[in-house]
Coordinates of C-alpha atoms in Angstrom, one line a residue:
X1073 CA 0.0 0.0 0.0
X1074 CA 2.9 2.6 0.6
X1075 CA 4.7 1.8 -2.4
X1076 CA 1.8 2.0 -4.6
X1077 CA 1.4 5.6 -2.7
X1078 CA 4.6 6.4 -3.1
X1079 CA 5.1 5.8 -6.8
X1080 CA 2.0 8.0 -7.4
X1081 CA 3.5 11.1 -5.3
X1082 CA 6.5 10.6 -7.3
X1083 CA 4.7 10.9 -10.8
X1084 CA 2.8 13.5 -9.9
X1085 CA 5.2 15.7 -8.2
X1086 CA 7.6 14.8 -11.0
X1087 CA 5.1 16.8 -13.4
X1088 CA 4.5 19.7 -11.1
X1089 CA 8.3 20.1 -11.0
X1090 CA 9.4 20.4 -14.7
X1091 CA 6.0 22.5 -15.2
X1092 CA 6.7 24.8 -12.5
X1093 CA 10.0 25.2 -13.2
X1094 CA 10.3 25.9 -16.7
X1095 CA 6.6 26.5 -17.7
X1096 CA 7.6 30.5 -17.6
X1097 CA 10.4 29.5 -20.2
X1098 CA 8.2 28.0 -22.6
X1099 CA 6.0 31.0 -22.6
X1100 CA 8.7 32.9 -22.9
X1101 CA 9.6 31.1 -25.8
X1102 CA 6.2 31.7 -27.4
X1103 CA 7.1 35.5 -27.6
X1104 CA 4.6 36.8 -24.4
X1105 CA 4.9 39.0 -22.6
X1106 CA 5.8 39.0 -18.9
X1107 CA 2.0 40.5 -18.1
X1108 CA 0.8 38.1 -20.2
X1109 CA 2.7 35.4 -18.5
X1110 CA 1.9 36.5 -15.1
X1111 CA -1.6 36.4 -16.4
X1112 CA -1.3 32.6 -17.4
X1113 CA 0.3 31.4 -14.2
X1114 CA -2.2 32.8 -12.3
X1115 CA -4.9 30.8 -13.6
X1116 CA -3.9 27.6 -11.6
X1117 CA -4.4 29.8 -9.0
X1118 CA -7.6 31.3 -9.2
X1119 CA -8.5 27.7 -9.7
X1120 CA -7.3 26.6 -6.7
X1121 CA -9.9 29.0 -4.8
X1122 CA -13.1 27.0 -5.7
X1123 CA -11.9 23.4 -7.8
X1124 CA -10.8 21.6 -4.4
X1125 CA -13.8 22.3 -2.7
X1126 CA -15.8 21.3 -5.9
X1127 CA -14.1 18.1 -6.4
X1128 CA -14.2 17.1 -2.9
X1129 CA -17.9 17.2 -3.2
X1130 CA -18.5 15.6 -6.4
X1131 CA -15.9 12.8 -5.2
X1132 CA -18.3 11.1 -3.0
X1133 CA -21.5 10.5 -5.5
X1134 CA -19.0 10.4 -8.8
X1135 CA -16.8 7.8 -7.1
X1136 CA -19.7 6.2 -6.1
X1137 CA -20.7 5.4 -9.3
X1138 CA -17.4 5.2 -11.3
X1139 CA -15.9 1.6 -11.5
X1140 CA -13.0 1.2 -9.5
X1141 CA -14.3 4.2 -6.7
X1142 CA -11.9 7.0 -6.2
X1143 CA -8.7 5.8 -7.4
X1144 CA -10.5 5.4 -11.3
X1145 CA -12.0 9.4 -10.4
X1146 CA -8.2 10.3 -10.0
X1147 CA -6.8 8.1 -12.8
X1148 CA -9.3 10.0 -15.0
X1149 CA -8.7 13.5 -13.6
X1150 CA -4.8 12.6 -14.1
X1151 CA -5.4 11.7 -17.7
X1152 CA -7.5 14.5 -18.5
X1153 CA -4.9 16.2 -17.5
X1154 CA -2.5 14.7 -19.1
X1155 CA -4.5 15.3 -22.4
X1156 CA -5.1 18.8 -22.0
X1157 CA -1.2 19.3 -21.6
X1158 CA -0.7 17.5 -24.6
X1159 CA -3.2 19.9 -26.6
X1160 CA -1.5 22.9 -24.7
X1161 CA 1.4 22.0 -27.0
X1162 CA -0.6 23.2 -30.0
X1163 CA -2.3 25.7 -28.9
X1164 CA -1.9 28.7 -31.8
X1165 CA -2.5 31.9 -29.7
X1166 CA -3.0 33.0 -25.9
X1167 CA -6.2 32.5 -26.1
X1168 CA -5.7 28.9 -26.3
X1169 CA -3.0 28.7 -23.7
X1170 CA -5.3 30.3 -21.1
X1171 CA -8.1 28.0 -22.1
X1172 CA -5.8 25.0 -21.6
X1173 CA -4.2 26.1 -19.4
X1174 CA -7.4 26.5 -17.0
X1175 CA -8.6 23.1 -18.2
X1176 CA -5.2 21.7 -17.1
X1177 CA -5.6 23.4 -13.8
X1178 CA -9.0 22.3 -13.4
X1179 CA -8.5 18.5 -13.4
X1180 CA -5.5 18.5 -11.7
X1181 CA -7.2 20.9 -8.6
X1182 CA -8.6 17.7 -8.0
X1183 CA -6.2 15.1 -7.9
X1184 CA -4.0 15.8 -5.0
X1185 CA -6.9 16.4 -2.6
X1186 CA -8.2 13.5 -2.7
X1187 CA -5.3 11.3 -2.9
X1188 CA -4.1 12.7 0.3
X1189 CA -7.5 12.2 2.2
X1190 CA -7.3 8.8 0.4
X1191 CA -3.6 8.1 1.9
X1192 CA -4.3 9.6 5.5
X1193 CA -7.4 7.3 5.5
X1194 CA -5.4 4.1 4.5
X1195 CA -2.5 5.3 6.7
X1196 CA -4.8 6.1 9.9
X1197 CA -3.5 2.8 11.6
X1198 CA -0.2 4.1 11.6
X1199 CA -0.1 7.7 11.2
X1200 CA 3.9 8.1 11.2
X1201 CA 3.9 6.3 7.8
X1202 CA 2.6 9.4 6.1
X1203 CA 5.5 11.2 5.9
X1204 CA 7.5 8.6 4.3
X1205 CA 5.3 8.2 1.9
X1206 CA 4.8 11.8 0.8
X1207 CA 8.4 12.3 1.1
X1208 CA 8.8 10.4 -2.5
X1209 CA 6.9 13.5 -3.9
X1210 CA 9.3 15.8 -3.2
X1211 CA 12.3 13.3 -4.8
X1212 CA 10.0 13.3 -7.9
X1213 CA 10.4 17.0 -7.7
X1214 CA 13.4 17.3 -7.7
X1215 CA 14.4 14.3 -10.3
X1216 CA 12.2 16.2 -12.9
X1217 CA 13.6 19.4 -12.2
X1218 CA 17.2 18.2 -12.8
X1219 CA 16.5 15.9 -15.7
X1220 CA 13.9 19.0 -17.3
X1221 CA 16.9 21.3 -16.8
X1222 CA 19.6 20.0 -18.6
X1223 CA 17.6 19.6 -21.5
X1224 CA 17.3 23.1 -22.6
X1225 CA 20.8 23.8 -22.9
X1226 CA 21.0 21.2 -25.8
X1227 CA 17.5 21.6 -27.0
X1228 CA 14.3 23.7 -27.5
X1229 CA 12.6 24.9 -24.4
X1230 CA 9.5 23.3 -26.2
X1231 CA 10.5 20.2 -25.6
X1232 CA 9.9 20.0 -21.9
X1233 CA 6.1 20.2 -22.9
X1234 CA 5.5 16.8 -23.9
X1235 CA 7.4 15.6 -21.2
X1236 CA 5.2 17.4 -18.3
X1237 CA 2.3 16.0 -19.9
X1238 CA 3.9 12.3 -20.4
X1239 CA 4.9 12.3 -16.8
X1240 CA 1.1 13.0 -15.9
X1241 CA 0.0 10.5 -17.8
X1242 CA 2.3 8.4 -15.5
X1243 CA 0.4 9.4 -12.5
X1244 CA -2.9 8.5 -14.3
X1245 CA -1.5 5.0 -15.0
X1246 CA -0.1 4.7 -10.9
X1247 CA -3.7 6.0 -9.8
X1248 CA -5.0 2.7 -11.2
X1249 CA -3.1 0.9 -7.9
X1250 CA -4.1 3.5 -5.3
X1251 CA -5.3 1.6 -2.1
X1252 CA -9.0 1.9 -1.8
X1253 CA -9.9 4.1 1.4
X1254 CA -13.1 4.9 3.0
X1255 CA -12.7 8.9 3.9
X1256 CA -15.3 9.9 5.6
X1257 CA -16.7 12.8 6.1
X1258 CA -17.9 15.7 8.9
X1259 CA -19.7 18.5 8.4
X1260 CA -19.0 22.4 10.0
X1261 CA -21.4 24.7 11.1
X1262 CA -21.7 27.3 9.3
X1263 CA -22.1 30.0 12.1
X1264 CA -19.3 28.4 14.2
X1265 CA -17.1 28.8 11.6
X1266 CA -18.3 32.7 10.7
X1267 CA -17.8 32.8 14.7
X1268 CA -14.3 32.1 14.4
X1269 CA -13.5 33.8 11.8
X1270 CA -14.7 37.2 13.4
X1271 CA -12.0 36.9 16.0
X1272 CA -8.8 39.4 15.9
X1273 CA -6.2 36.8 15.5
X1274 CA -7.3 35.0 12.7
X1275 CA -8.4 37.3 10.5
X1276 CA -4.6 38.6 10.9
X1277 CA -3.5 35.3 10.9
X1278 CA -5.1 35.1 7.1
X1279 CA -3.9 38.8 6.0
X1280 CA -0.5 37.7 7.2
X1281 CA -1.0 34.0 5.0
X1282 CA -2.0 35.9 2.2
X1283 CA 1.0 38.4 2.5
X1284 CA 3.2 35.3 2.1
X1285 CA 1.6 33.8 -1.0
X1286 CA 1.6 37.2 -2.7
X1287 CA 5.2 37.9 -1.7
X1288 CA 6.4 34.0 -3.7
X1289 CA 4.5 35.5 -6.6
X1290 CA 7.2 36.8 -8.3
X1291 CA 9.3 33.6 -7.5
X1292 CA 6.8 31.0 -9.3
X1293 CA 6.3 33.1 -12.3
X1294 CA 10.2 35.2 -12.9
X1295 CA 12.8 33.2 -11.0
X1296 CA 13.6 31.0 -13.5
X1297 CA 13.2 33.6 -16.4
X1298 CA 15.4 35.8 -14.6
X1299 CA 18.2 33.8 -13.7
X1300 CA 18.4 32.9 -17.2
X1301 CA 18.2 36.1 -18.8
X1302 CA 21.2 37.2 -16.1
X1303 CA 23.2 33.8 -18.1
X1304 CA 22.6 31.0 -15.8
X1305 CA 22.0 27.9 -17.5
X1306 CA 19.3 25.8 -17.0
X1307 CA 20.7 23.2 -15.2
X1308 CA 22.1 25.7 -12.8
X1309 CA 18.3 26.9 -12.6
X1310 CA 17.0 23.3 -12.1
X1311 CA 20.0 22.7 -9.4
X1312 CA 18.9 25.7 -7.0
X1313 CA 15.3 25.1 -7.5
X1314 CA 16.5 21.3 -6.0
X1315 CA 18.3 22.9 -3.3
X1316 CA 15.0 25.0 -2.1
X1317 CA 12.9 21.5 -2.1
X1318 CA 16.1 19.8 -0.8
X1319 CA 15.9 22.5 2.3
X1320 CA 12.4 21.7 2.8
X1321 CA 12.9 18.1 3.1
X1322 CA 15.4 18.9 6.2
X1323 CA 13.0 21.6 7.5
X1324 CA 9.8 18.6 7.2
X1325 CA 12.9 16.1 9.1
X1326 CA 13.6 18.1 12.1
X1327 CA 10.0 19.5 11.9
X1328 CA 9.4 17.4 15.2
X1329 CA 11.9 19.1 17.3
X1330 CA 10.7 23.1 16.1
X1331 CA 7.7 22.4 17.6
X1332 CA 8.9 21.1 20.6
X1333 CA 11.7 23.8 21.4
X1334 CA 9.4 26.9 19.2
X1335 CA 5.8 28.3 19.5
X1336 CA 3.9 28.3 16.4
X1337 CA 4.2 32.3 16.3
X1338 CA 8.0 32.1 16.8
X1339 CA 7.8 29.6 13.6
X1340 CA 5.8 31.7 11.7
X1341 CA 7.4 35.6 12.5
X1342 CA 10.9 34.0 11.5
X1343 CA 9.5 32.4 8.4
X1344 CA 7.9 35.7 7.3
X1345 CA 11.4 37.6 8.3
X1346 CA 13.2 34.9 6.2
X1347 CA 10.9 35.8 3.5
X1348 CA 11.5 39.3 3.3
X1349 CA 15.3 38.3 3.4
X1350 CA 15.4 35.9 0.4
X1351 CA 13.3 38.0 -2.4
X1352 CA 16.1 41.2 -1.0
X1353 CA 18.9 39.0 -2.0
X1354 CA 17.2 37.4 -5.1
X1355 CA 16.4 40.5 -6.5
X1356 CA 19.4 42.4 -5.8
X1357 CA 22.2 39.4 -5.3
X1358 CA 21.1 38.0 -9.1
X1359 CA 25.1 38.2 -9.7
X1360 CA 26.2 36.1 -6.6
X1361 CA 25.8 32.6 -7.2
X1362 CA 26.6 32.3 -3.5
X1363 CA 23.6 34.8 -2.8
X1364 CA 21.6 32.6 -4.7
X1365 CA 22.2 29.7 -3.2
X1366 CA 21.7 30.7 0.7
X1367 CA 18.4 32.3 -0.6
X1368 CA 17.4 29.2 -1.8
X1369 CA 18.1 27.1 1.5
X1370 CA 15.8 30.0 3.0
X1371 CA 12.8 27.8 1.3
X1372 CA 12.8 25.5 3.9
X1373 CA 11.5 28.5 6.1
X1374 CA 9.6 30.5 3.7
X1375 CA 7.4 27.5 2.8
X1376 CA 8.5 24.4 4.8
X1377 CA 8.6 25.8 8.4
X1378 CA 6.2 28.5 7.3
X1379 CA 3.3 25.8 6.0
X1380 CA 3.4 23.2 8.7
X1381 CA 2.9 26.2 11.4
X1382 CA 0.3 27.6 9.7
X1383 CA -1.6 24.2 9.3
X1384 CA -0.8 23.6 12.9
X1385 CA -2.4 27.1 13.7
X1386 CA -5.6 26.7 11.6
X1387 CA -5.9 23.0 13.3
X1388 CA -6.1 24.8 16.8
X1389 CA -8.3 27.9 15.7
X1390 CA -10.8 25.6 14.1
X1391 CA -11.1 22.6 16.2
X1392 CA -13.0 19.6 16.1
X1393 CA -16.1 19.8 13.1
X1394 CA -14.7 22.8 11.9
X1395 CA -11.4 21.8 11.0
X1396 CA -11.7 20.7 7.2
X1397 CA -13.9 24.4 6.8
X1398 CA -10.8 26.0 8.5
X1399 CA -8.2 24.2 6.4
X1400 CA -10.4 25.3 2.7
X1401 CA -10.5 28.1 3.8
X1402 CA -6.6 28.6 4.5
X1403 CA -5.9 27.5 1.0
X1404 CA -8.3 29.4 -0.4
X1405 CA -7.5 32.7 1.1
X1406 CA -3.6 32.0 0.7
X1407 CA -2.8 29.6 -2.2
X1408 CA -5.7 31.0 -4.2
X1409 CA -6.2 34.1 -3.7
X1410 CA -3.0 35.0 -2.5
X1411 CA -1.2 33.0 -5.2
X1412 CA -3.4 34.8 -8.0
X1413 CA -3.0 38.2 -6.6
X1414 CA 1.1 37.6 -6.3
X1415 CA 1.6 36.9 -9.7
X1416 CA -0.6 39.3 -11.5
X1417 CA 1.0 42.3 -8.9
X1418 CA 4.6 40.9 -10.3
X1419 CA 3.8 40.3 -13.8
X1420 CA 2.6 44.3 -14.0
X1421 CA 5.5 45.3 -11.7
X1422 CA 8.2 43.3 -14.0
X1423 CA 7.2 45.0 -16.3
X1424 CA 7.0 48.7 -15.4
X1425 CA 9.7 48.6 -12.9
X1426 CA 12.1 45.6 -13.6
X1427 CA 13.0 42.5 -11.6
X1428 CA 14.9 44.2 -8.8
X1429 CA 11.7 46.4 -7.6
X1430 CA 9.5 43.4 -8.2
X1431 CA 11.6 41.0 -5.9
X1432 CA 11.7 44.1 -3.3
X1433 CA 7.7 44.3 -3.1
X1434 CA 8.1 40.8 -2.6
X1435 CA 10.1 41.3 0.4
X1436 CA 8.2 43.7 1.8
X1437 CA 4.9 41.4 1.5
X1438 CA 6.9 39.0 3.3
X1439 CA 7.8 41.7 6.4
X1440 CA 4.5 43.1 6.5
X1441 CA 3.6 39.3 7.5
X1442 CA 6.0 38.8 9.9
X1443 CA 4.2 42.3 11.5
X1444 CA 0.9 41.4 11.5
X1445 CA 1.6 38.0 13.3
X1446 CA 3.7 40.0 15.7
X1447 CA 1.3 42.2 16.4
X1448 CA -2.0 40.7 16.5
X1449 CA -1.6 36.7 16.5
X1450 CA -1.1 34.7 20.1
X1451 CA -1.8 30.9 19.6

């Protein structure tokens, strides 16, 4: 049952890593514009607002009725996805990329959801396996975005198309052996949850969540470009985008520990002050490979230490029935709307201010976090 887990996390977090690498190269390619790029990355991320939530709920009655339950729904989403990518390769104007590009999104909102509901559920018996298990995700990451990266230099950026989608297609193919799980469900009250949300300290907590997403904008949708455009090759780009997942892995090792020794707003004010550190010496250091490279080990606060706090937080603020509401509505409000808002703001700042003042409105979403949770947020 892990293996067949494992192998799934791998493919699918294989694709996600050549595509979010390099997917701002091959638009570049295409001749767009950095708004219009910005524009296109950020419709995985308006996606993410509402398609989770959707799925979730169709999950239960379209499993139901599908042959083989849910792993067969996620095979399908996976190879809708997979198609849909393959199309995006011939799509003739940025019309059609957005529209496949939101199609893409769309299906694969879906798929990680409920595999992880499916692989807590199987896992319940032994809770300390999970992390194991999804641990093989982040390896796929980082195989793809090696392997993707030395390609470029001795071929068309094009190329890496048809492999994102080939590697989803993979994950289609492992969802077929997904364990079947029995998930569950519980239902929030509404008006406990409006209740909760009313209090002082977590509506901060989400301005401050939000202030982080905003401030990677520029990150998911430049970095890559950037470091390119300065003459890095893209191997070197695929290497430091490995050493941020690398430092998240060590971050997700000791995780244990932090919480022991830290409070959860100690976690969270240093990861939002690490934040505003990295985009500084991104923007500014672009020169210094060195610079470079200690901003990238600063991932495993900006999003490793930085995500399992805030997880932790929105488990104790919305306990018991309310904690799957409290958990939608963290991604929502940060990784939806927050992602969305963070790369359009950078795509229009790239381009009327350059990269430097783009990654420094970066940094300064990532202080003004740091000062509403020191301000406002006690846990």
């Amino acid at each position: 049952m892990a293996l067949r887990l494992s192998c799934f996390y791998f493919a699918y977090f294989a694709h996600l890593g050549a595509f979010v690498a390099y997917f701002s190269l091959w638009l570049q390619a295409r001749g767009y514009s950095p708004p219009e790029i910005a524009a296109v990355l950020a419709v995985p991320a308006f996606l993410r607002i509402v398609a989770p939530a959707l799925w979730g709920w169709l999950a239960d009655g379209a499993a139901a009725r599908l042959r083989g339950g849910q792993p067969a729904l996620v095979a399908l989403l996976s190879a809708l996805a997979a198609a849909s990518l393959a199309m995006l390769t011939q799509a003739s104007d940025l019309h059609a990329v957005f529209g496949w590009v939101a199609l893409t999104s769309l299906f694969t909102a879906g798929v990680l959801p409920l595999v992880d509901a499916m692989a807590l559920a199987a896992l319940s018996a032994q809770p300390g396996r999970y992390g194991p298990v999804r641990l093989w995700g982040s390896i796929g990451f980082i195989a793809s975005v090696l392997a993707a990266g030395a390609w470029p230099d001795r071929a068309p950026v094009t190329v890496l198309l048809p492999l994102v989608a080939a590697l989803m297609l993979c994950a289609a193919f492992s969802a077929l052996a997904l364990p079947h799980a029995h998930t569950g469900s519980r239902h929030a009250d509404p008006r406990g949850a409006l209740q909760v949300q009313r209090e002082p300290r977590v509506a901060v907590f989400f301005a401050a969540c939000f202030c982080m997403t905003v401030a990677h904008g520029a990150l998911y949708a430049f970095y890559s470009i950037y470091l390119v455009r300065t003459g890095y090759s893209t191997m070197t780009v695929g290497a430091l985008w490995t050493l941020g997942v690398l430092a998240e892995i060590a971050v997700f090792v000791v995780l244990p520990a932090l919480f022991r020794r830290f409070s959860l707003r100690a976690m969270l004010i240093a990861s939002f002050a690490a934040a505003a550190v990295r985009f500084v010496a991104i923007g500014w250091g672009v020169d210094s490979l060195v610079l470079l490279t200690l901003a990238q080990l600063l991932h495993g606060l900006t999003f490793g230490s930085y995500h399992a706090a805030a997880i932790a937080a929105v488990q104790r603020m919305f306990g018991g029935a309310l904690a799957v509401r409290g958990q939608a509505l963290y991604a929502s409000l940060s990784y939806g709307l927050g992602g969305a808002a963070g790369i359009l703001l950078s795509g229009w700042s790239w381009g009327a201010f350059g990269p430097e003042i783009t990654f420094a409105i970066s940094s300064a979403f990532g202080a003004a976090g740091a000062l509403l949770v020191a301000w406002k947020f006690k846990i």
